[in-house]
PDB file of C-alpha atoms in Angstrom:
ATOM      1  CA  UNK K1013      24.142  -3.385   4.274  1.00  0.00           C
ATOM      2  CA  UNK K1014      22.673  -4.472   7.709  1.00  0.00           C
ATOM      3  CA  UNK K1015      19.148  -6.043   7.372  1.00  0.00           C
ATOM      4  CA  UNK K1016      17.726  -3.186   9.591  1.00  0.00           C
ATOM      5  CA  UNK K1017      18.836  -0.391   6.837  1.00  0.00           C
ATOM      6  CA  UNK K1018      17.220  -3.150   4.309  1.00  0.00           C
ATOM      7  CA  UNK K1019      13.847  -1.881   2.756  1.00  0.00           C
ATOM      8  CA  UNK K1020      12.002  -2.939  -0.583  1.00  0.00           C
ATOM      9  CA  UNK K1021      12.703   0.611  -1.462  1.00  0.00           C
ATOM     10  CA  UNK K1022      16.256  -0.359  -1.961  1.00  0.00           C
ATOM     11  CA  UNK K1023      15.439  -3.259  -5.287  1.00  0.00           C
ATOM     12  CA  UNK K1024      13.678  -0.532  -6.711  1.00  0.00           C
ATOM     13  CA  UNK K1025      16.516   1.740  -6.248  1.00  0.00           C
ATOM     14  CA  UNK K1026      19.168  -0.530  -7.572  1.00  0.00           C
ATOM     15  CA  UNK K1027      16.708  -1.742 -10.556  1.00  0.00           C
ATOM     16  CA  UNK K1028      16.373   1.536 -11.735  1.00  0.00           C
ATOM     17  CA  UNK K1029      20.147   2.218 -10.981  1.00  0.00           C
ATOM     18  CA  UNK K1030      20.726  -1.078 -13.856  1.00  0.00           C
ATOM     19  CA  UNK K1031      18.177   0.597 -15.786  1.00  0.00           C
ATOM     20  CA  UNK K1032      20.321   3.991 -15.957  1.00  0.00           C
ATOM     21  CA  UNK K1033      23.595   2.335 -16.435  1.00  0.00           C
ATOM     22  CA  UNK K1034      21.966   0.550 -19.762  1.00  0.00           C
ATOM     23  CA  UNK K1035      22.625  -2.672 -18.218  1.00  0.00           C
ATOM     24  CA  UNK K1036      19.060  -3.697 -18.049  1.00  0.00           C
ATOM     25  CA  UNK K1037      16.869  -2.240 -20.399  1.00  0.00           C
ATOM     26  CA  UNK K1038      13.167  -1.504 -20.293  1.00  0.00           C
ATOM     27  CA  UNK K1039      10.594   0.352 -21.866  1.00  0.00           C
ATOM     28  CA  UNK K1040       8.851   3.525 -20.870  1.00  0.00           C
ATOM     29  CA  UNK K1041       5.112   3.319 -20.133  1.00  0.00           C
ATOM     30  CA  UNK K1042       2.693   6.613 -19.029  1.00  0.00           C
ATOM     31  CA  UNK K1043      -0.356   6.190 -18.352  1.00  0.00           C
ATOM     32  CA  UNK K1044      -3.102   8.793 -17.060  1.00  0.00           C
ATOM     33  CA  UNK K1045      -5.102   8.628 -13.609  1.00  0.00           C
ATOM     34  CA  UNK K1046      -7.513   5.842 -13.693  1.00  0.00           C
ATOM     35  CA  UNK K1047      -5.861   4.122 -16.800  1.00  0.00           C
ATOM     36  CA  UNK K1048      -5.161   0.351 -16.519  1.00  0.00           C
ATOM     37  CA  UNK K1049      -1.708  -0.661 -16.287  1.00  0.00           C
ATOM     38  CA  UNK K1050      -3.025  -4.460 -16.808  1.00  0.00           C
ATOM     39  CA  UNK K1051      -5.627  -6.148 -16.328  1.00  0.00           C
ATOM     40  CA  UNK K1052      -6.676  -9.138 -14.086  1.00  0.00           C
ATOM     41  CA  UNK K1053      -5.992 -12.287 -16.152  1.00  0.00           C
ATOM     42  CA  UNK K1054      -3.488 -11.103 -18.213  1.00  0.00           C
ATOM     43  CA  UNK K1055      -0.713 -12.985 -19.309  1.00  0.00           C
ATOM     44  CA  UNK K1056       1.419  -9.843 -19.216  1.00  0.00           C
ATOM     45  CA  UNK K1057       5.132 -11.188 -18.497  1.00  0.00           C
ATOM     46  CA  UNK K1058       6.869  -7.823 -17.120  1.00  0.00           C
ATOM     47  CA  UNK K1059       7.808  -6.676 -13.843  1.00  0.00           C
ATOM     48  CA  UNK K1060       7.483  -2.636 -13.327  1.00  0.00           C
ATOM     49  CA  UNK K1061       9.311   0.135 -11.475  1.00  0.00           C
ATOM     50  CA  UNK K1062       7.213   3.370 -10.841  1.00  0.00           C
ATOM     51  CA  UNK K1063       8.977   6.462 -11.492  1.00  0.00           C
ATOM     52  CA  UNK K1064       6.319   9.000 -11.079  1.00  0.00           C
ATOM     53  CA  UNK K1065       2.829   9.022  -9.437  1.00  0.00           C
ATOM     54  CA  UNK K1066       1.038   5.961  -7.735  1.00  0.00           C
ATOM     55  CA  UNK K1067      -1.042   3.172  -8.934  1.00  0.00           C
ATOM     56  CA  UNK K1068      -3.157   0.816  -6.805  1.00  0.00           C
ATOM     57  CA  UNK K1069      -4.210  -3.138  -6.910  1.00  0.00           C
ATOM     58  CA  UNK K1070      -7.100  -4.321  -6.958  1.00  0.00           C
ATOM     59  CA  UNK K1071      -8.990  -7.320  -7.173  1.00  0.00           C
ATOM     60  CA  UNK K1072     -12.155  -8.787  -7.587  1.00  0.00           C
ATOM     61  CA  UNK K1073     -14.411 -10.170  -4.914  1.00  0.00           C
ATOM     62  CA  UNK K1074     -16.879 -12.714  -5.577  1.00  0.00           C
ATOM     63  CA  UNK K1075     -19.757 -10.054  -5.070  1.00  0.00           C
ATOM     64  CA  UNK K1076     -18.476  -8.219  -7.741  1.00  0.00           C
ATOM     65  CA  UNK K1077     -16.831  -5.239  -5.498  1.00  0.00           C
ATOM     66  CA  UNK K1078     -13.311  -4.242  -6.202  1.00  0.00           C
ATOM     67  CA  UNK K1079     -10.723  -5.176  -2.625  1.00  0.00           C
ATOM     68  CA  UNK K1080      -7.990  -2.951  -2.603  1.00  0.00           C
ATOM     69  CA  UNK K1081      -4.650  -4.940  -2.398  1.00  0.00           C
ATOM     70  CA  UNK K1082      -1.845  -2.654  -1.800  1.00  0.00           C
ATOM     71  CA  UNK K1083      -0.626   1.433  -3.298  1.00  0.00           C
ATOM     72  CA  UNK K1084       2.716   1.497  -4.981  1.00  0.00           C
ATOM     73  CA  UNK K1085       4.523   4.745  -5.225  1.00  0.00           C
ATOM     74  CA  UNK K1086       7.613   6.513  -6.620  1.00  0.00           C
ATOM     75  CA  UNK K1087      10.223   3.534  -6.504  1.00  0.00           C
ATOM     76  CA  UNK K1088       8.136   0.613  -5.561  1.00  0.00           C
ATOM     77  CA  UNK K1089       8.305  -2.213  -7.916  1.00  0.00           C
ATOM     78  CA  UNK K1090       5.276  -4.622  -8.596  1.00  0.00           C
ATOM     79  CA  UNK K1091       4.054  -7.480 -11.355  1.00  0.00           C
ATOM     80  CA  UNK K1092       6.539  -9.552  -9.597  1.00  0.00           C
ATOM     81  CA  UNK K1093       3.768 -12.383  -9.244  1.00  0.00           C
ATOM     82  CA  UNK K1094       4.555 -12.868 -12.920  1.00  0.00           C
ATOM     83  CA  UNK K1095       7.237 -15.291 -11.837  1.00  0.00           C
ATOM     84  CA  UNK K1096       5.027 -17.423 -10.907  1.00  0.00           C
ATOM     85  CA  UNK K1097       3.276 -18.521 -14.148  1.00  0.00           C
ATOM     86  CA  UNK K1098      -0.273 -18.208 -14.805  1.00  0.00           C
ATOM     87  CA  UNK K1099      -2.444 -15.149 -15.908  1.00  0.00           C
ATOM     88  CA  UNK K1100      -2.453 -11.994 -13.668  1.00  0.00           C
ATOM     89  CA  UNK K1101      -4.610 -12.334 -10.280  1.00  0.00           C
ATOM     90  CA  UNK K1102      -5.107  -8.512 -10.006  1.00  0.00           C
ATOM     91  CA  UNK K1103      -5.834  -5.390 -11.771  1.00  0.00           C
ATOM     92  CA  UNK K1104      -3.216  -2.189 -11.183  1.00  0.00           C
ATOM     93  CA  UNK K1105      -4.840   1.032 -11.610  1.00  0.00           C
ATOM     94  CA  UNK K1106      -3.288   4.765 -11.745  1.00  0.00           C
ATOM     95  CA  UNK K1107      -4.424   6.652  -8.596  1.00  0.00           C
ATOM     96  CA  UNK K1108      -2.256   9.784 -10.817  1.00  0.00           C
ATOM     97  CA  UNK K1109      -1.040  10.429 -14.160  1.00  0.00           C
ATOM     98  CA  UNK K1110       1.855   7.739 -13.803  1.00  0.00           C
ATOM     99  CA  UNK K1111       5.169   6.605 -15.431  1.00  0.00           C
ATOM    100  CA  UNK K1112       6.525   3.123 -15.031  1.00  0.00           C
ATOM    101  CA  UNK K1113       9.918   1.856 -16.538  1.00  0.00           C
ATOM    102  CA  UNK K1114       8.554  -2.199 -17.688  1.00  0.00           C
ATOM    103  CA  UNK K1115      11.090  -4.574 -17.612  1.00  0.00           C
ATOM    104  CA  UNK K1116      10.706  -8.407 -19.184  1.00  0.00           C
ATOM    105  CA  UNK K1117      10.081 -10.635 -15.842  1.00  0.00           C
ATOM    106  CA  UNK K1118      13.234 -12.868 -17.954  1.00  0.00           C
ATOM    107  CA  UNK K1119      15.624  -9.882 -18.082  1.00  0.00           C
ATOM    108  CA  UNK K1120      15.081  -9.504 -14.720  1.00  0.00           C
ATOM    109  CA  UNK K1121      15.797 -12.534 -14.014  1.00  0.00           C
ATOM    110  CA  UNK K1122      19.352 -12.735 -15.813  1.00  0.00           C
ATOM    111  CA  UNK K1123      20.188  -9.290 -14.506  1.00  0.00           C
ATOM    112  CA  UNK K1124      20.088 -10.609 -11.166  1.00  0.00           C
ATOM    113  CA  UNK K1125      22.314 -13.435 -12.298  1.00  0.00           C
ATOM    114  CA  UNK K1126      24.406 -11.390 -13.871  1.00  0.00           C
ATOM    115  CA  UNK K1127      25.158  -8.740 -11.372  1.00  0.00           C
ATOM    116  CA  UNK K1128      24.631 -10.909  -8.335  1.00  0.00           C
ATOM    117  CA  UNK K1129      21.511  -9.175  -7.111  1.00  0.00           C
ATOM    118  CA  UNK K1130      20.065 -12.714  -6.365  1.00  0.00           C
ATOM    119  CA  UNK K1131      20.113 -11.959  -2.789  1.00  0.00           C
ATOM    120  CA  UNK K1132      19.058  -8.305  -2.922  1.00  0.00           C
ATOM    121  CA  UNK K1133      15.597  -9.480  -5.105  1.00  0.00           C
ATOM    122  CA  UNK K1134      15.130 -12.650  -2.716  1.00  0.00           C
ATOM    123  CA  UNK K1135      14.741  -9.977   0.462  1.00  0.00           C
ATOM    124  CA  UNK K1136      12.825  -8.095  -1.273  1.00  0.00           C
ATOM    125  CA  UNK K1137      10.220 -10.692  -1.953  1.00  0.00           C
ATOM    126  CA  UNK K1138      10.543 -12.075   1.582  1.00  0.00           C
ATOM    127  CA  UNK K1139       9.827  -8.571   2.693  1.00  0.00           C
ATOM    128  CA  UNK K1140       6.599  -8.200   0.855  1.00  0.00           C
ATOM    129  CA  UNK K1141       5.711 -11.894   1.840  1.00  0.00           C
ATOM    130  CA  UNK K1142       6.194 -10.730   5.809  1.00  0.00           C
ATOM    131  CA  UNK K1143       3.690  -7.599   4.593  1.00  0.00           C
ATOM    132  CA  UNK K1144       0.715  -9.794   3.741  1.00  0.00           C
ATOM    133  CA  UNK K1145       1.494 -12.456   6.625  1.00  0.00           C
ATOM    134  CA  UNK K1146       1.116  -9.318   8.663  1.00  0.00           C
ATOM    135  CA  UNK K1147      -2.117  -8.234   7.245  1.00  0.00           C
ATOM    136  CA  UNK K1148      -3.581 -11.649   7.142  1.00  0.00           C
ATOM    137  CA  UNK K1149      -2.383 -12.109  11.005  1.00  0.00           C
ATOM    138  CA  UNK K1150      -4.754  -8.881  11.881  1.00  0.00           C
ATOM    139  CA  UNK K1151      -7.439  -9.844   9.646  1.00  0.00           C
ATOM    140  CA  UNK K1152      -7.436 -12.727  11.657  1.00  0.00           C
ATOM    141  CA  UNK K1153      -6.485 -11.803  15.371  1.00  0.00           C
ATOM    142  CA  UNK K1154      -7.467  -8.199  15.628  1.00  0.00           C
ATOM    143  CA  UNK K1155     -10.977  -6.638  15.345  1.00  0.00           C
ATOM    144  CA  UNK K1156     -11.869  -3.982  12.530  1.00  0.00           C
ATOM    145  CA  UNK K1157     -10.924  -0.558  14.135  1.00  0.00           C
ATOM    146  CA  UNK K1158      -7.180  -2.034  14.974  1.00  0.00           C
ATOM    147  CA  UNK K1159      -7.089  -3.199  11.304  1.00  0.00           C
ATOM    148  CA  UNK K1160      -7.913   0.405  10.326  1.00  0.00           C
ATOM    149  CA  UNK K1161      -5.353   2.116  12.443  1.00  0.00           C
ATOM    150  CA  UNK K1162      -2.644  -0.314  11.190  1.00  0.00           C
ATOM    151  CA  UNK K1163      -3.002   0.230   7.477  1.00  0.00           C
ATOM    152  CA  UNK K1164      -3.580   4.085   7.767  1.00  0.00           C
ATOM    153  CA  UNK K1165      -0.923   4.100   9.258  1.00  0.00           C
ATOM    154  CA  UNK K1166       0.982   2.704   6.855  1.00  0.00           C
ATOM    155  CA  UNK K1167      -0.433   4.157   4.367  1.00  0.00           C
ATOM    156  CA  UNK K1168       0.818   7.314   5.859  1.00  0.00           C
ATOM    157  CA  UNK K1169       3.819   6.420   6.315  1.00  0.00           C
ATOM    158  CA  UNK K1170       3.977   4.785   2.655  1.00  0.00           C
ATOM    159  CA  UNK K1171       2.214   7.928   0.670  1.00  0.00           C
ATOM    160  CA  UNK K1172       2.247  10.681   3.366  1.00  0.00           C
ATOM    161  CA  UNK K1173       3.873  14.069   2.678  1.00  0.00           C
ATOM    162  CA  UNK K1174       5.880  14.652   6.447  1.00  0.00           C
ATOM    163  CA  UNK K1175       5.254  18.036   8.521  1.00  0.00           C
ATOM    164  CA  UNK K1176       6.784  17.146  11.490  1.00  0.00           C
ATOM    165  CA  UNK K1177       5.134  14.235  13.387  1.00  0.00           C
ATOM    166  CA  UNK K1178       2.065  14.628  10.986  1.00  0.00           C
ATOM    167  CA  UNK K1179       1.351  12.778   7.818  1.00  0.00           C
ATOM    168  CA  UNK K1180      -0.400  14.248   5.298  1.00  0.00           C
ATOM    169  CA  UNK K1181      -2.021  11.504   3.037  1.00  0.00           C
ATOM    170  CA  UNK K1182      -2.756  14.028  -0.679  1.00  0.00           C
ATOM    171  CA  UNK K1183      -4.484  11.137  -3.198  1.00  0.00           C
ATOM    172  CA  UNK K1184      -8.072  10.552  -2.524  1.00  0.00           C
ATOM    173  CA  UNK K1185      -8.510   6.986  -0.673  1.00  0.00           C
ATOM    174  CA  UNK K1186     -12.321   5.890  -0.871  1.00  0.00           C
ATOM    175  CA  UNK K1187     -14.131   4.468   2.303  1.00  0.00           C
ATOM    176  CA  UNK K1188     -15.226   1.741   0.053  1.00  0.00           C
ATOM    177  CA  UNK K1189     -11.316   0.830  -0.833  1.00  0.00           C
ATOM    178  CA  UNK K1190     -10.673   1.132   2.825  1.00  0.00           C
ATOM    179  CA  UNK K1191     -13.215  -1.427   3.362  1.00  0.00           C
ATOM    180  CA  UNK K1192     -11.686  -4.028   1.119  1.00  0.00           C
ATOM    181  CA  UNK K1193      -8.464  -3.643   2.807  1.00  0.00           C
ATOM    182  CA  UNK K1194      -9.847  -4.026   6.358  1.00  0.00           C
ATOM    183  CA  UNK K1195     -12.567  -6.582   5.613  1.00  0.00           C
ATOM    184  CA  UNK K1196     -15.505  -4.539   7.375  1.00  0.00           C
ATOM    185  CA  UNK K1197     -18.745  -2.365   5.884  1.00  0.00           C
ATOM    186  CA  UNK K1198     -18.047   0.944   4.396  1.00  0.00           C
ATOM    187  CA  UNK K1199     -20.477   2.536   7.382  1.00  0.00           C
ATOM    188  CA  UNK K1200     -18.276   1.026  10.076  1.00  0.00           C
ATOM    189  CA  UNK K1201     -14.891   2.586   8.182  1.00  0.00           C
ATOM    190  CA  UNK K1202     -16.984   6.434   8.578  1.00  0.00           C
ATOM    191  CA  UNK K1203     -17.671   5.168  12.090  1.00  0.00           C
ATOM    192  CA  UNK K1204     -14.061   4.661  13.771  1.00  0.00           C
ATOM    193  CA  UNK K1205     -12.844   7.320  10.920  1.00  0.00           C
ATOM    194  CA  UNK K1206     -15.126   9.932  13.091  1.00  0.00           C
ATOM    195  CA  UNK K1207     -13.897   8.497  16.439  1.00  0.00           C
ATOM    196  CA  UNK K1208     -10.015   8.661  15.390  1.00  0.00           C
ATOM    197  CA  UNK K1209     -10.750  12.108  14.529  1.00  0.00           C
ATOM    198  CA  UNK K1210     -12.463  12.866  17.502  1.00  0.00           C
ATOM    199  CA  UNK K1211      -9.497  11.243  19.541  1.00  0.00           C
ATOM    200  CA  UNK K1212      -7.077  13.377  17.092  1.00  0.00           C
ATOM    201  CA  UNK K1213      -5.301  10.521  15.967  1.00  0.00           C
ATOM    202  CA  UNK K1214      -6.205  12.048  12.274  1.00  0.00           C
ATOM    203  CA  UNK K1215      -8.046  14.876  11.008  1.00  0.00           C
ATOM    204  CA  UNK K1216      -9.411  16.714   7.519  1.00  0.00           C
ATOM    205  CA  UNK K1217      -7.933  19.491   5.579  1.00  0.00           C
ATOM    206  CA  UNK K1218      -9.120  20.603   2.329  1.00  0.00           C
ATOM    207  CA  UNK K1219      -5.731  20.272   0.586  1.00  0.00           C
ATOM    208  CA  UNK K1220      -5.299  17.246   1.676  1.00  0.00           C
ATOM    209  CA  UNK K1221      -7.417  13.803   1.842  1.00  0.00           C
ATOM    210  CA  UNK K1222      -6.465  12.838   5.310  1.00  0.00           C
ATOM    211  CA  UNK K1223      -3.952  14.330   8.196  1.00  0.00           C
ATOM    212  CA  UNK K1224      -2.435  11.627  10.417  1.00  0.00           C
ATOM    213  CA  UNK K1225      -0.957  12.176  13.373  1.00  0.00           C
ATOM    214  CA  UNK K1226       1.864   9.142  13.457  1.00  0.00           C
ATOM    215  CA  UNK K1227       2.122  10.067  16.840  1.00  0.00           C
ATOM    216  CA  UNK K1228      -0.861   9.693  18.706  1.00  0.00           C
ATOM    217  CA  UNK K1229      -1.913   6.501  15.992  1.00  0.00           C
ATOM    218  CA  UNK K1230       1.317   4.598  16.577  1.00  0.00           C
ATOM    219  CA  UNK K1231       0.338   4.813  20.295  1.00  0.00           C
ATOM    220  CA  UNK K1232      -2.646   3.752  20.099  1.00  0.00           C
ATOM    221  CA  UNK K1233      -1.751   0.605  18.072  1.00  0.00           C
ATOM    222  CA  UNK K1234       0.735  -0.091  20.132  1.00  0.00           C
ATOM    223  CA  UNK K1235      -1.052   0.455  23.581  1.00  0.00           C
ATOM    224  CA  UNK K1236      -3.960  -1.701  22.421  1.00  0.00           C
ATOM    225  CA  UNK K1237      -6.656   0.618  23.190  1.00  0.00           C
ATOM    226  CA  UNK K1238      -5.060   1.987  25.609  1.00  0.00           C
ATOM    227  CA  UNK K1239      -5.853   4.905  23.687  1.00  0.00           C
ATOM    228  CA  UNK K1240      -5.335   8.656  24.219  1.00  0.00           C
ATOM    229  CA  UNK K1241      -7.975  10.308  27.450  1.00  0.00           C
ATOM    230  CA  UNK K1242     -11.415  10.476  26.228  1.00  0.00           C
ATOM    231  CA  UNK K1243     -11.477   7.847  23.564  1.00  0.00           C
ATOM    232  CA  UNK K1244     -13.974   4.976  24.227  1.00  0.00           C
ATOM    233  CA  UNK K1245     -14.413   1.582  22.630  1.00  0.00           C
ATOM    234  CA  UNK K1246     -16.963   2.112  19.759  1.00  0.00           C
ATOM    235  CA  UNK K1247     -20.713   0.312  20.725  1.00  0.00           C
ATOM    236  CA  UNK K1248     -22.328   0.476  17.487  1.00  0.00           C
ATOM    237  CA  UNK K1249     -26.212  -0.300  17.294  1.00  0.00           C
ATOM    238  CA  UNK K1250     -28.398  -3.644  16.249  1.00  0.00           C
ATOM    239  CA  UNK K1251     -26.746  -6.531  13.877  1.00  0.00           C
ATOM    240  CA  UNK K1252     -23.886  -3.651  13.185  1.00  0.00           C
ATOM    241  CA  UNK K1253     -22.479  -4.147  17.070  1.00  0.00           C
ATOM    242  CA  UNK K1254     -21.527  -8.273  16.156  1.00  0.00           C
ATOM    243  CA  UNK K1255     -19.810  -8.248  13.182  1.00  0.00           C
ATOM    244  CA  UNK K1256     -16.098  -8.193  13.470  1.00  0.00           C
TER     245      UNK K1256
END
């Protein structure tokens, strides 16, 4: 397998491929929307694989808001962090009535010994550490609305149901958890939420939570501004206008 055809998709698949085959085992655990998987500071030693519906993490700011880390999804694995010792640093949350196959973070472990996956789990954790170097690289070097194309649109691409170049997000995502993840005010996430609509980069249905047009958004990102005709740089009001 070429590293271009690699995603962290393909762990999950081959964990839950040991899983079937009886050559790892692990347990069975549903849980309904809004349950908690775990809990921040948990000593919880198990890494999971989500077979049906999607959970979110979050963690606690020091205001006593919720940030939303990252959505996992049919496939995804996560708990991983375990590895590292200590108690758990986030909470994981069903966004939908959810099944997850939980597997001892030590099995795991020997499996990959054992069946010389070694390789296989060390991409995939190199993977998810390029992710967050990504995101903390924009957080840094790129102002709020940029931030906010970037993760819908990977959100999109991560959770989005495809009709043609569209991507229709279905599961609710708050403006206050879109906040957390691009480190501005709820107000300004409405604000550039109404412009990219305006633009057409995305738009509302009622079946649906958000439409994106990958498109038009990748474009955008990817022009820096340079965005589609009629689209101007926002100029918000008062104290609102110098925050990042």
């Amino acid at each position: 397998m070429t590293a271009a055809a690699w995603s962290p998709a393909t762990f999950g698949e081959n964990l839950n491929r040991l899983i079937h085959s009886r050559l790892l085992a692990a347990s069975t655990v549903e849980v309904a929307r809004r349950d908690v998987v775990y809990g921040c500071m948990a000593g919880d030693r198990s890494i999971y694989l989500v077979d049906q519906g999607e959970v979110k993490a979050v963690a606690p700011s020091r205001d006593g808001k919720e940030c939303l880390l990252g959505i996992y999804t049919v496939g995804d694995v996560f708990g991983e962090l375990c590895l590292a010792g200590g108690t758990r640093t986030e909470t994981m949350i069903a966004m939908t009535r959810a099944v997850m196959r939980r597997i001892p973070a030590a099995k795991v472990v020997a499996t990959l010994d054992d069946v010389g996956l070694r390789e296989e789990f060390v991409r995939y954790l190199a993977c998810r550490l390029s992710e967050q170097q990504q995101l903390i690289t924009d957080l840094v070097t790129a102002d709020s609305e940029y931030r906010l194309a970037a993760i819908l649109l990977h959100l999109a691409r991560k959770l989005g149901k495809r009709d043609a170049h569209l991507l229709r997000i279905e599961e609710r995502i708050t403006q206050e958890e879109l906040s957390g993840m691009v480190g501005t005010t709820r107000s300004r996430i409405g604000f550039f939420l109404k412009r990219f609509r305006d633009a057409g980069l995305v738009a509302r249905a009622r079946d649906c939570f958000l439409v994106v047009n990958e498109t038009r958004l990748d474009d955008f990102i990817a022009r820096g501004y340079q965005a589609p005709a009629g689209y101007q740089a926002p100029a918000l009001p008062g104290r609102a206008a110098a925050a990042a």
